[in-house]
Short mmCIF file of C-alpha atoms and ligand atoms in Angstrom, two decimals:
data_model
loop_
_atom_site.label_atom_id
_atom_site.label_comp_id
_atom_site.label_asym_id
_atom_site.label_seq_id
_atom_site.Cartn_x
_atom_site.Cartn_y
_atom_site.Cartn_z
CA MET A 19 31.92 -17.54 48.57
CA LYS A 20 32.38 -15.10 45.84
CA GLU A 21 35.48 -16.46 44.61
CA MET A 22 33.84 -19.98 44.40
CA PHE A 23 30.79 -18.62 42.82
CA LYS A 24 32.78 -18.00 39.91
CA ILE A 25 33.92 -21.74 39.30
CA ASN A 26 30.26 -23.13 38.32
CA GLN A 27 28.05 -19.83 38.46
CA PHE A 28 26.51 -21.10 41.40
CA ASN A 29 26.96 -20.82 45.09
CA LEU A 30 29.49 -23.62 45.52
CA MET A 31 30.01 -22.89 49.13
CA ALA A 32 26.68 -23.42 49.97
CA SER A 33 26.24 -26.44 47.92
CA GLU A 34 29.34 -28.19 49.53
CA MET A 35 27.63 -27.74 53.02
CA ILE A 36 24.77 -29.42 52.11
CA ALA A 37 24.21 -33.16 52.21
CA PHE A 38 23.89 -35.29 49.20
CA ASN A 39 20.75 -36.84 50.38
CA ARG A 40 19.05 -33.64 52.07
CA THR A 41 15.39 -34.06 52.52
CA LEU A 42 13.31 -32.15 50.05
CA PRO A 43 9.79 -30.82 50.17
CA ASP A 44 6.89 -32.63 48.92
CA VAL A 45 5.68 -29.84 46.62
CA ARG A 46 3.28 -32.24 44.57
CA LEU A 47 -0.39 -31.33 44.22
CA GLU A 48 -2.49 -33.19 46.58
CA GLY A 49 -4.32 -34.97 43.97
CA CYS A 50 -0.89 -36.44 42.86
CA LYS A 51 -0.02 -38.02 46.34
CA ASN A 52 -2.05 -40.91 46.23
CA LYS A 53 -2.18 -41.54 42.54
CA LEU A 54 -1.81 -45.25 41.79
CA TYR A 55 0.50 -46.64 39.04
CA PRO A 56 0.84 -50.26 37.22
CA ASP A 57 3.19 -52.70 38.73
CA ASP A 58 4.86 -53.27 35.32
CA LEU A 59 6.04 -49.78 34.24
CA PRO A 60 9.07 -49.89 31.87
CA ARG A 61 12.66 -49.60 33.64
CA THR A 62 14.87 -46.56 32.96
CA SER A 63 18.63 -45.66 32.35
CA VAL A 64 19.15 -42.26 33.54
CA VAL A 65 21.69 -40.56 31.49
CA ILE A 66 23.57 -37.23 32.89
CA VAL A 67 26.28 -35.36 30.94
CA PHE A 68 28.39 -33.05 32.65
CA HIS A 69 31.50 -30.76 31.68
CA ASN A 70 33.57 -29.53 34.45
CA GLU A 71 30.60 -29.98 36.99
CA ALA A 72 31.01 -29.47 40.77
CA TRP A 73 31.53 -32.65 42.85
CA SER A 74 28.74 -31.66 45.09
CA THR A 75 25.97 -30.96 42.74
CA LEU A 76 26.81 -33.83 40.72
CA LEU A 77 26.54 -36.51 43.24
CA ARG A 78 23.93 -35.07 44.80
CA THR A 79 22.10 -35.41 41.48
CA VAL A 80 22.98 -39.06 41.29
CA ARG A 81 21.95 -39.64 45.33
CA SER A 82 18.63 -38.09 44.47
CA VAL A 83 17.97 -40.35 41.58
CA ILE A 84 18.75 -43.48 43.65
CA ASP A 85 17.22 -42.84 46.85
CA ARG A 86 13.78 -41.49 45.26
CA SER A 87 13.49 -44.05 42.41
CA PRO A 88 11.85 -47.65 42.96
CA LYS A 89 14.73 -49.81 42.38
CA SER A 90 12.56 -51.98 40.43
CA LEU A 91 12.57 -49.16 37.79
CA LEU A 92 15.79 -47.89 37.84
CA GLU A 93 18.37 -50.08 35.44
CA GLU A 94 21.31 -47.94 35.82
CA VAL A 95 22.97 -44.36 35.91
CA VAL A 96 25.27 -43.47 33.26
CA LEU A 97 27.39 -40.60 33.74
CA VAL A 98 29.07 -39.06 30.68
CA ASP A 99 32.03 -36.65 31.14
CA ASP A 100 32.31 -34.41 28.22
CA ALA A 101 36.12 -33.88 28.35
CA SER A 102 36.04 -32.23 31.91
CA GLU A 103 39.42 -30.47 32.97
CA ARG A 104 38.96 -31.57 36.65
CA ASP A 105 40.98 -34.25 38.33
CA PHE A 106 38.39 -35.19 41.11
CA LEU A 107 36.11 -36.10 38.13
CA LYS A 108 38.35 -38.70 36.99
CA ARG A 109 39.47 -41.59 38.88
CA PRO A 110 38.14 -40.45 42.46
CA LEU A 111 34.55 -40.28 40.60
CA GLU A 112 34.79 -43.60 39.23
CA GLN A 113 36.04 -45.13 42.54
CA TYR A 114 33.05 -43.17 44.56
CA VAL A 115 30.42 -44.37 42.51
CA ARG A 116 31.42 -47.84 42.45
CA ARG A 117 29.94 -48.32 45.83
CA MET A 118 26.59 -47.29 45.08
CA GLU A 119 23.77 -49.83 45.13
CA ILE A 120 22.68 -49.36 41.57
CA PRO A 121 24.83 -49.72 38.68
CA VAL A 122 26.67 -46.08 37.97
CA ARG A 123 28.78 -46.20 34.98
CA VAL A 124 31.32 -43.46 34.11
CA VAL A 125 31.98 -42.89 30.36
CA ARG A 126 34.24 -40.30 28.87
CA MET A 127 34.15 -38.30 25.53
CA GLU A 128 37.40 -38.12 23.99
CA GLN A 129 37.20 -34.52 23.28
CA ARG A 130 34.82 -31.71 24.06
CA SER A 131 31.67 -32.71 22.18
CA GLY A 132 28.71 -30.72 23.76
CA LEU A 133 25.72 -31.81 25.31
CA ILE A 134 24.04 -33.13 22.50
CA ARG A 135 26.69 -35.46 21.27
CA ALA A 136 27.40 -36.48 24.90
CA ARG A 137 23.81 -37.60 25.45
CA LEU A 138 23.79 -39.58 22.39
CA LYS A 139 26.70 -41.27 23.40
CA GLY A 140 25.07 -42.02 26.82
CA ALA A 141 22.14 -43.02 25.33
CA SER A 142 23.87 -45.40 23.08
CA LEU A 143 25.65 -47.26 25.93
CA SER A 144 22.45 -47.51 28.23
CA THR A 145 20.05 -50.30 28.27
CA GLY A 146 16.84 -49.32 29.90
CA GLN A 147 13.65 -49.39 28.05
CA VAL A 148 13.19 -45.80 28.76
CA ILE A 149 15.96 -43.20 28.57
CA THR A 150 15.86 -40.31 31.07
CA PHE A 151 18.09 -37.48 30.87
CA LEU A 152 18.96 -35.29 33.65
CA ASP A 153 21.64 -32.13 33.92
CA ALA A 154 24.31 -32.63 36.43
CA HIS A 155 22.67 -30.33 38.89
CA CYS A 156 19.40 -31.65 39.70
CA GLU A 157 17.50 -33.16 42.54
CA CYS A 158 14.62 -35.40 42.17
CA THR A 159 11.74 -35.20 44.67
CA ILE A 160 9.63 -38.21 46.12
CA GLY A 161 7.41 -39.55 43.54
CA TRP A 162 9.25 -38.17 40.34
CA LEU A 163 9.59 -41.42 38.39
CA GLU A 164 6.27 -43.17 38.30
CA PRO A 165 4.15 -40.77 36.68
CA LEU A 166 6.68 -39.98 34.16
CA LEU A 167 6.92 -43.85 33.00
CA ALA A 168 3.40 -44.53 33.18
CA ARG A 169 2.77 -41.93 30.44
CA ILE A 170 5.44 -43.80 28.18
CA LYS A 171 3.59 -46.99 29.00
CA LEU A 172 0.51 -45.64 28.01
CA ASP A 173 1.76 -44.54 24.85
CA ARG A 174 5.37 -44.88 23.55
CA LYS A 175 5.51 -41.78 21.74
CA THR A 176 4.74 -39.76 24.62
CA VAL A 177 7.93 -37.78 25.48
CA VAL A 178 7.54 -36.46 29.23
CA CYS A 179 9.38 -33.95 31.21
CA PRO A 180 9.01 -33.20 34.89
CA ILE A 181 7.81 -29.91 36.46
CA ILE A 182 11.34 -28.32 36.73
CA ASP A 183 11.76 -26.83 40.41
CA VAL A 184 14.00 -24.13 41.13
CA ILE A 185 17.19 -24.56 43.03
CA SER A 186 18.47 -21.25 44.05
CA ASP A 187 21.67 -20.67 42.43
CA ASP A 188 22.54 -18.50 45.50
CA THR A 189 21.16 -20.38 48.33
CA PHE A 190 20.36 -23.69 47.04
CA GLU A 191 16.84 -23.26 48.70
CA TYR A 192 14.31 -25.86 46.98
CA MET A 193 11.35 -23.79 45.37
CA ALA A 194 8.48 -25.55 43.68
CA GLY A 195 7.92 -25.10 39.88
CA SER A 196 4.71 -23.86 38.64
CA ASP A 197 2.20 -26.27 36.99
CA MET A 198 0.84 -23.51 35.26
CA THR A 199 3.48 -22.77 32.80
CA TYR A 200 4.52 -24.48 29.80
CA GLY A 201 7.25 -24.44 27.13
CA GLY A 202 7.41 -21.63 23.99
CA PHE A 203 9.89 -19.87 22.23
CA ASN A 204 10.31 -16.40 20.73
CA TRP A 205 11.23 -15.13 17.32
CA LYS A 206 14.93 -15.27 18.55
CA LEU A 207 14.45 -18.99 19.14
CA ASN A 208 14.84 -18.74 22.77
CA PHE A 209 13.11 -21.16 25.03
CA ARG A 210 10.86 -19.31 27.33
CA TRP A 211 8.21 -20.28 30.13
CA TYR A 212 4.48 -18.95 29.17
CA PRO A 213 1.27 -19.43 31.22
CA VAL A 214 -0.59 -22.60 30.14
CA PRO A 215 -3.45 -21.23 27.82
CA GLN A 216 -7.16 -21.58 28.79
CA ARG A 217 -7.66 -24.29 25.96
CA GLU A 218 -5.09 -26.67 27.60
CA MET A 219 -6.93 -26.19 31.14
CA ASP A 220 -10.34 -26.85 29.13
CA ARG A 221 -8.83 -29.85 27.47
CA ARG A 222 -7.69 -31.31 31.03
CA LYS A 223 -11.39 -30.15 32.35
CA GLY A 224 -9.23 -28.22 34.97
CA ASP A 225 -7.47 -30.98 36.70
CA ARG A 226 -4.22 -29.90 37.21
CA THR A 227 -2.79 -33.33 37.99
CA LEU A 228 -3.41 -34.12 34.42
CA PRO A 229 -0.21 -33.53 31.94
CA VAL A 230 -0.07 -30.66 29.85
CA ARG A 231 0.75 -30.55 26.49
CA THR A 232 3.59 -28.54 25.96
CA PRO A 233 4.78 -26.95 22.61
CA THR A 234 8.49 -27.23 23.45
CA MET A 235 10.59 -28.85 26.29
CA ALA A 236 13.33 -26.89 28.34
CA GLY A 237 15.57 -29.53 27.10
CA GLY A 238 17.64 -30.95 30.14
CA LEU A 239 15.22 -33.14 31.73
CA PHE A 240 12.95 -35.61 29.98
CA SER A 241 12.14 -39.02 29.45
CA ILE A 242 11.70 -40.89 26.20
CA ASP A 243 11.07 -44.58 25.16
CA ARG A 244 14.48 -45.94 23.81
CA ASP A 245 13.16 -47.41 20.54
CA TYR A 246 10.96 -44.12 19.79
CA PHE A 247 14.02 -41.87 20.38
CA GLN A 248 15.84 -44.17 17.64
CA GLU A 249 12.59 -43.97 15.48
CA ILE A 250 12.27 -40.16 15.38
CA GLY A 251 15.97 -39.55 14.95
CA THR A 252 17.83 -39.22 18.45
CA TYR A 253 19.18 -35.87 18.20
CA ASP A 254 20.97 -33.70 15.20
CA ALA A 255 24.50 -34.80 15.86
CA GLY A 256 25.65 -31.77 13.97
CA MET A 257 24.61 -29.52 16.71
CA ASP A 258 27.55 -28.29 18.85
CA ILE A 259 28.23 -27.79 22.73
CA TRP A 260 24.73 -26.17 23.89
CA GLY A 261 21.51 -24.76 22.43
CA GLY A 262 18.69 -25.25 20.01
CA GLU A 263 18.65 -28.97 20.50
CA ASN A 264 15.51 -28.77 22.76
CA LEU A 265 13.30 -26.71 20.14
CA GLU A 266 14.75 -29.22 17.65
CA ILE A 267 13.48 -32.34 19.30
CA SER A 268 10.35 -30.44 20.36
CA PHE A 269 9.47 -29.61 16.67
CA ARG A 270 10.34 -32.88 15.74
CA ILE A 271 8.17 -34.88 18.18
CA TRP A 272 5.16 -32.83 17.21
CA GLN A 273 5.70 -32.66 13.57
CA CYS A 274 6.31 -36.33 13.22
CA GLY A 275 3.50 -37.72 15.20
CA GLY A 276 4.36 -37.86 18.88
CA THR A 277 3.36 -36.12 22.03
CA LEU A 278 5.33 -33.72 24.38
CA GLU A 279 4.17 -33.38 27.88
CA ILE A 280 4.90 -31.78 31.38
CA VAL A 281 3.88 -34.26 33.85
CA THR A 282 2.69 -32.29 36.64
CA CYS A 283 2.85 -34.89 39.16
CA SER A 284 6.72 -35.24 38.68
CA HIS A 285 8.96 -32.82 40.22
CA VAL A 286 12.74 -32.46 39.66
CA GLY A 287 14.95 -29.40 40.80
CA HIS A 288 17.49 -27.93 38.47
CA VAL A 289 20.22 -25.06 39.62
CA PHE A 290 19.07 -22.53 37.02
CA ARG A 291 22.18 -20.12 36.25
CA LYS A 292 22.30 -16.77 35.16
CA ALA A 293 25.63 -17.37 33.02
CA THR A 294 27.57 -20.26 31.86
CA PRO A 295 30.62 -21.22 33.44
CA TYR A 296 32.27 -23.16 30.71
CA THR A 297 33.73 -22.25 27.27
CA PHE A 298 32.06 -22.49 23.84
CA PRO A 299 35.18 -23.20 21.41
CA GLY A 300 34.51 -21.13 18.67
CA GLY A 301 32.41 -18.42 20.26
CA THR A 302 28.99 -18.53 22.03
CA GLY A 303 27.01 -16.68 19.29
CA GLN A 304 28.37 -18.71 16.59
CA ILE A 305 27.61 -21.99 18.02
CA ILE A 306 24.23 -21.15 19.04
CA ASN A 307 23.24 -19.59 15.80
CA LYS A 308 24.51 -22.35 13.96
CA ASN A 309 22.46 -24.76 16.13
CA ASN A 310 19.66 -22.65 15.73
CA ARG A 311 19.98 -22.22 11.76
CA ARG A 312 20.00 -26.28 11.57
CA LEU A 313 16.60 -26.63 13.19
CA ALA A 314 15.05 -23.37 11.53
CA GLU A 315 16.21 -24.50 8.05
CA VAL A 316 14.87 -28.43 8.67
CA TRP A 317 11.88 -27.74 10.72
CA MET A 318 10.66 -24.20 10.34
CA ASP A 319 9.59 -24.04 6.51
CA GLN A 320 9.08 -20.10 5.82
CA PHE A 321 8.36 -19.31 9.36
CA LYS A 322 12.32 -19.34 9.66
CA ASN A 323 11.98 -15.60 8.33
CA PHE A 324 10.99 -14.65 11.89
CA PHE A 325 14.25 -15.48 13.22
CA TYR A 326 16.15 -14.31 10.24
CA ILE A 327 14.62 -11.04 9.94
CA ILE A 328 15.03 -10.25 13.87
CA SER A 329 18.68 -11.48 13.67
CA PRO A 330 19.78 -10.61 10.16
CA GLY A 331 23.36 -11.60 11.05
CA VAL A 332 22.82 -14.81 11.55
CA THR A 333 22.36 -15.88 7.97
CA LYS A 334 25.97 -15.24 7.47
CA VAL A 335 26.80 -18.36 10.03
CA ASP A 336 27.31 -21.67 8.37
CA TYR A 337 25.28 -24.23 9.45
CA GLY A 338 27.14 -27.41 7.95
CA ASP A 339 25.32 -30.22 6.03
CA ILE A 340 21.36 -30.77 6.85
CA THR A 341 20.51 -33.38 4.12
CA SER A 342 20.49 -36.22 6.54
CA ARG A 343 18.12 -34.41 8.79
CA SER A 344 15.87 -33.05 5.66
CA SER A 345 15.66 -36.68 4.72
CA LEU A 346 14.70 -37.77 8.12
CA ARG A 347 12.04 -35.39 7.82
CA GLN A 348 10.92 -36.90 4.50
CA LYS A 349 11.13 -40.40 5.64
CA LEU A 350 9.10 -40.01 8.69
CA GLN A 351 6.44 -37.89 6.65
CA CYS A 352 6.19 -34.96 9.01
CA LYS A 353 3.84 -32.47 9.12
CA PRO A 354 4.50 -28.81 8.06
CA PHE A 355 5.47 -26.14 10.67
CA SER A 356 2.12 -24.33 10.02
CA TRP A 357 0.46 -27.33 11.23
CA TYR A 358 2.30 -27.32 14.59
CA LEU A 359 1.61 -23.55 15.01
CA GLU A 360 -2.18 -24.12 14.20
CA ASN A 361 -2.52 -27.21 16.27
CA VAL A 362 0.16 -27.39 18.75
CA TYR A 363 0.98 -23.81 19.47
CA PRO A 364 -1.72 -21.44 18.32
CA ASP A 365 -0.77 -19.05 21.08
CA SER A 366 2.73 -18.97 19.62
CA GLN A 367 4.61 -15.82 19.26
CA ILE A 368 5.02 -16.37 15.55
CA PRO A 369 1.78 -15.85 14.22
CA ARG A 370 0.33 -18.44 11.77
CA HIS A 371 -1.25 -15.77 9.52
CA TYR A 372 0.24 -12.29 9.19
CA TYR A 373 0.14 -9.61 6.54
CA SER A 374 3.66 -8.32 7.01
CA LEU A 375 6.84 -8.74 8.95
CA GLY A 376 9.57 -6.04 8.96
CA GLU A 377 9.96 -2.33 10.02
CA ILE A 378 7.41 0.40 10.51
CA ARG A 379 8.97 3.44 8.98
CA ASN A 380 7.56 6.79 8.68
CA VAL A 381 9.06 7.55 5.14
CA GLU A 382 9.08 11.50 5.59
CA THR A 383 11.11 11.24 8.76
CA ASN A 384 13.18 7.90 8.22
CA GLN A 385 12.15 7.11 11.85
CA CYS A 386 11.15 3.56 12.79
CA LEU A 387 8.82 2.20 15.73
CA ASP A 388 11.33 0.57 18.14
CA ASN A 389 10.62 -1.53 21.03
CA MET A 390 14.10 0.21 22.43
CA ALA A 391 14.59 -3.11 24.14
CA ARG A 392 12.04 -2.18 26.88
CA LYS A 393 9.94 -4.79 28.53
CA GLU A 394 6.53 -5.33 28.96
CA ASN A 395 4.56 -2.61 30.06
CA GLU A 396 6.63 0.02 28.67
CA LYS A 397 6.09 2.64 26.16
CA VAL A 398 7.08 1.84 22.37
CA GLY A 399 9.72 4.16 20.98
CA ILE A 400 10.48 5.67 17.94
CA PHE A 401 14.37 5.63 16.79
CA ASN A 402 16.12 6.16 13.52
CA CYS A 403 15.57 3.42 10.96
CA HIS A 404 18.75 1.36 11.28
CA GLY A 405 17.41 -1.77 8.80
CA MET A 406 19.28 -4.31 11.22
CA GLY A 407 16.15 -6.30 12.30
CA GLY A 408 16.26 -6.63 16.25
CA ASN A 409 14.11 -4.02 18.04
CA GLN A 410 12.71 -2.72 14.77
CA VAL A 411 11.05 -5.62 13.62
CA PHE A 412 7.27 -6.07 14.06
CA SER A 413 4.51 -8.16 12.56
CA TYR A 414 0.87 -6.96 11.15
CA THR A 415 -0.95 -10.12 12.08
CA ALA A 416 -4.18 -11.53 10.59
CA ASN A 417 -5.79 -10.94 14.10
CA LYS A 418 -4.62 -7.10 13.22
CA GLU A 419 -2.36 -7.02 15.94
CA ILE A 420 1.08 -5.44 15.66
CA ARG A 421 3.64 -7.58 17.45
CA THR A 422 7.16 -7.15 18.39
CA ASP A 423 8.18 -10.75 19.24
CA ASP A 424 6.11 -11.74 22.60
CA LEU A 425 4.53 -8.15 23.10
CA CYS A 426 1.79 -6.51 21.44
CA LEU A 427 1.02 -2.78 21.00
CA ASP A 428 -1.86 -1.71 23.26
CA VAL A 429 -3.67 1.66 23.82
CA SER A 430 -5.97 2.07 26.85
CA LYS A 431 -6.25 5.95 26.55
CA LEU A 432 -7.23 8.18 23.80
CA ASN A 433 -4.02 10.15 24.00
CA GLY A 434 -1.78 7.28 24.17
CA PRO A 435 0.76 6.61 25.18
CA VAL A 436 1.24 3.19 22.95
CA MET A 437 2.34 0.72 25.43
CA MET A 438 3.81 -2.77 24.70
CA LEU A 439 1.81 -5.48 26.61
CA LYS A 440 1.49 -9.12 26.58
CA CYS A 441 -0.62 -10.06 23.69
CA HIS A 442 -4.25 -11.17 24.71
CA HIS A 443 -5.88 -12.14 21.32
CA LEU A 444 -8.88 -10.54 22.49
CA LYS A 445 -8.70 -7.71 20.07
CA GLY A 446 -9.96 -4.34 21.98
CA ASN A 447 -7.07 -2.33 22.78
CA GLN A 448 -4.61 -4.21 20.56
CA LEU A 449 -6.56 -4.21 17.37
CA TRP A 450 -5.05 -1.98 14.64
CA ASP A 451 -6.57 -1.13 11.25
CA TYR A 452 -4.25 -0.39 8.29
CA ASP A 453 -6.34 1.58 5.88
CA PRO A 454 -3.84 2.85 3.04
CA MET A 455 -6.44 5.03 1.28
CA VAL A 456 -7.60 7.27 4.18
CA CYS A 457 -4.87 7.14 6.81
CA LEU A 458 -1.38 5.78 5.75
CA PHE A 459 -1.02 5.13 9.21
CA LEU A 460 -1.89 1.95 11.72
CA CYS A 461 -4.69 3.25 13.60
CA LEU A 462 -6.65 1.78 16.59
CA LEU A 463 -10.23 2.56 16.38
CA PHE A 464 -12.05 3.13 19.80
CA ASP A 465 -15.46 2.22 20.59
CA SER A 466 -16.53 5.83 20.46
CA GLY A 467 -15.65 5.76 16.95
CA LEU A 468 -12.31 7.83 17.16
CA PHE A 469 -8.99 6.80 15.94
CA LEU A 470 -5.57 6.80 17.32
CA CYS A 471 -2.76 6.59 14.59
CA LEU A 472 0.70 5.45 15.49
CA LEU A 473 3.06 7.39 13.69
CA SER A 474 1.22 10.50 14.40
CA LEU A 475 2.25 10.23 18.00
N1 LIG B 525 27.31 -29.88 29.12
C1 LIG B 525 28.25 -30.75 28.80
N2 LIG B 525 29.04 -30.22 27.61
C2 LIG B 525 28.96 -29.05 27.13
C3 LIG B 525 27.99 -28.09 27.69
C4 LIG B 525 27.15 -28.46 28.77
O1 LIG B 525 28.37 -31.91 28.77
O2 LIG B 525 29.89 -28.87 26.30
C5 LIG B 525 26.39 -30.45 30.18
C6 LIG B 525 26.37 -29.66 31.37
O3 LIG B 525 27.48 -29.91 32.23
C7 LIG B 525 25.02 -29.93 31.90
C8 LIG B 525 24.03 -30.19 30.87
O4 LIG B 525 25.06 -30.25 29.74
O5 LIG B 525 24.82 -31.11 32.77
C9 LIG B 525 23.24 -28.83 30.59
O6 LIG B 525 24.17 -27.70 30.36
P1 LIG B 525 24.00 -26.43 31.39
O7 LIG B 525 23.33 -26.80 32.65
O8 LIG B 525 25.08 -25.47 31.24
O9 LIG B 525 22.55 -25.66 30.56
P2 LIG B 525 21.52 -24.85 31.32
O10 LIG B 525 20.81 -25.72 32.34
O11 LIG B 525 22.05 -23.88 31.82
O12 LIG B 525 20.57 -24.71 29.90
MN1 LIG B 526 21.68 -27.00 33.86
#
């Protein structure tokens, strides 16, 4: 089992013991189970790209798509092989899928191209009115498709994601994902799940079966109207292998007049892995940084500085030519990133308004506040200033918080310690005052009128 785990970075032995058409629990909210959808929903092509995927996970994905989609709504399945190096994915795969009751096509990339260009190829060869992208290790559950297509029928500029359930990489157990989390990102431009904020619950009047407006998508699983996909500029074909494309399309959808939703009545499972099994030709960091620079340069305006200041090294990475993507933004008259932060993602880790961004230095000792790579609920630290960004970057925001990425400095006891907690935006223990005349330090004012000053700790 341990040996086989390395091949795909999931328990391949377990996967091979499980039927392609295994039964899955119906994890939907009760209110989703009897919803009715129009008869004339648009049909979808399902595009699945893969590089060296396992036979069992790939075919279980295809099987679950065919078995759990109404035949009338499924145009075809397009499998795009991104130059895999496994014999069983060549002729045996073509022969196997030929027998399926829905057209399943296998197309090949001539050379390793990465998931972005592989998806573009699949999209261009497919024919359905809607394109649904899935990873090659997914399982669709009952009723997954209708609620996605219904949203697109209502508004073709709505791009929709299912709730992504978790298929254990260890046991292949199927576990329901939460309808109470949505997509965000941190200063390093990593995609992250965060709790759905109260404002979004209020907008839906507490009805959890209604779609959640999400600032970003995870990336692997979504449906989009074919013409709208074209109109907003598909993907950035200058991005390689993996990474960044999900934030790029998310920013683009919102800034250019579309809507991005998680449809909470649609559940699709995905095997989340802790490591990537495949190579990144040219180096993992290089490629991801290049992709991230492309999206930061085109879409984030001055807010790209949060990314650059926390990772100063990335400014050395060449990001190629972005003129066609910048002119796309011009042509579509897309809104600025500040609009996105204000209107789509006000609870963002990147503050819309802030006084400063950088290190907090004690000039006497040349020591800097440092999050020491510690996690939530741990103490903030102090370390020699290194000027390399990373753990020593803080922002003093207009709300008077001191943030380090997605955590805020927080004090609940008069004598400290200063902890790093989730930002709650409620001031209180996270409100810091800067008074250059009196204090020289950032201080927290207690209700009792006492101060606690940061660098004097
Ligand atoms: N993929 C690909 N070419 C690549 C890298 C990835 O076709 O160079 C495929 C991969 O097989 C998978 C999808 O893209 O079906 C997403 O990749 P992965 O599952 O590794 O991403 P994650 O889900 O971990 O974000
Ligand atoms: Mn995946």
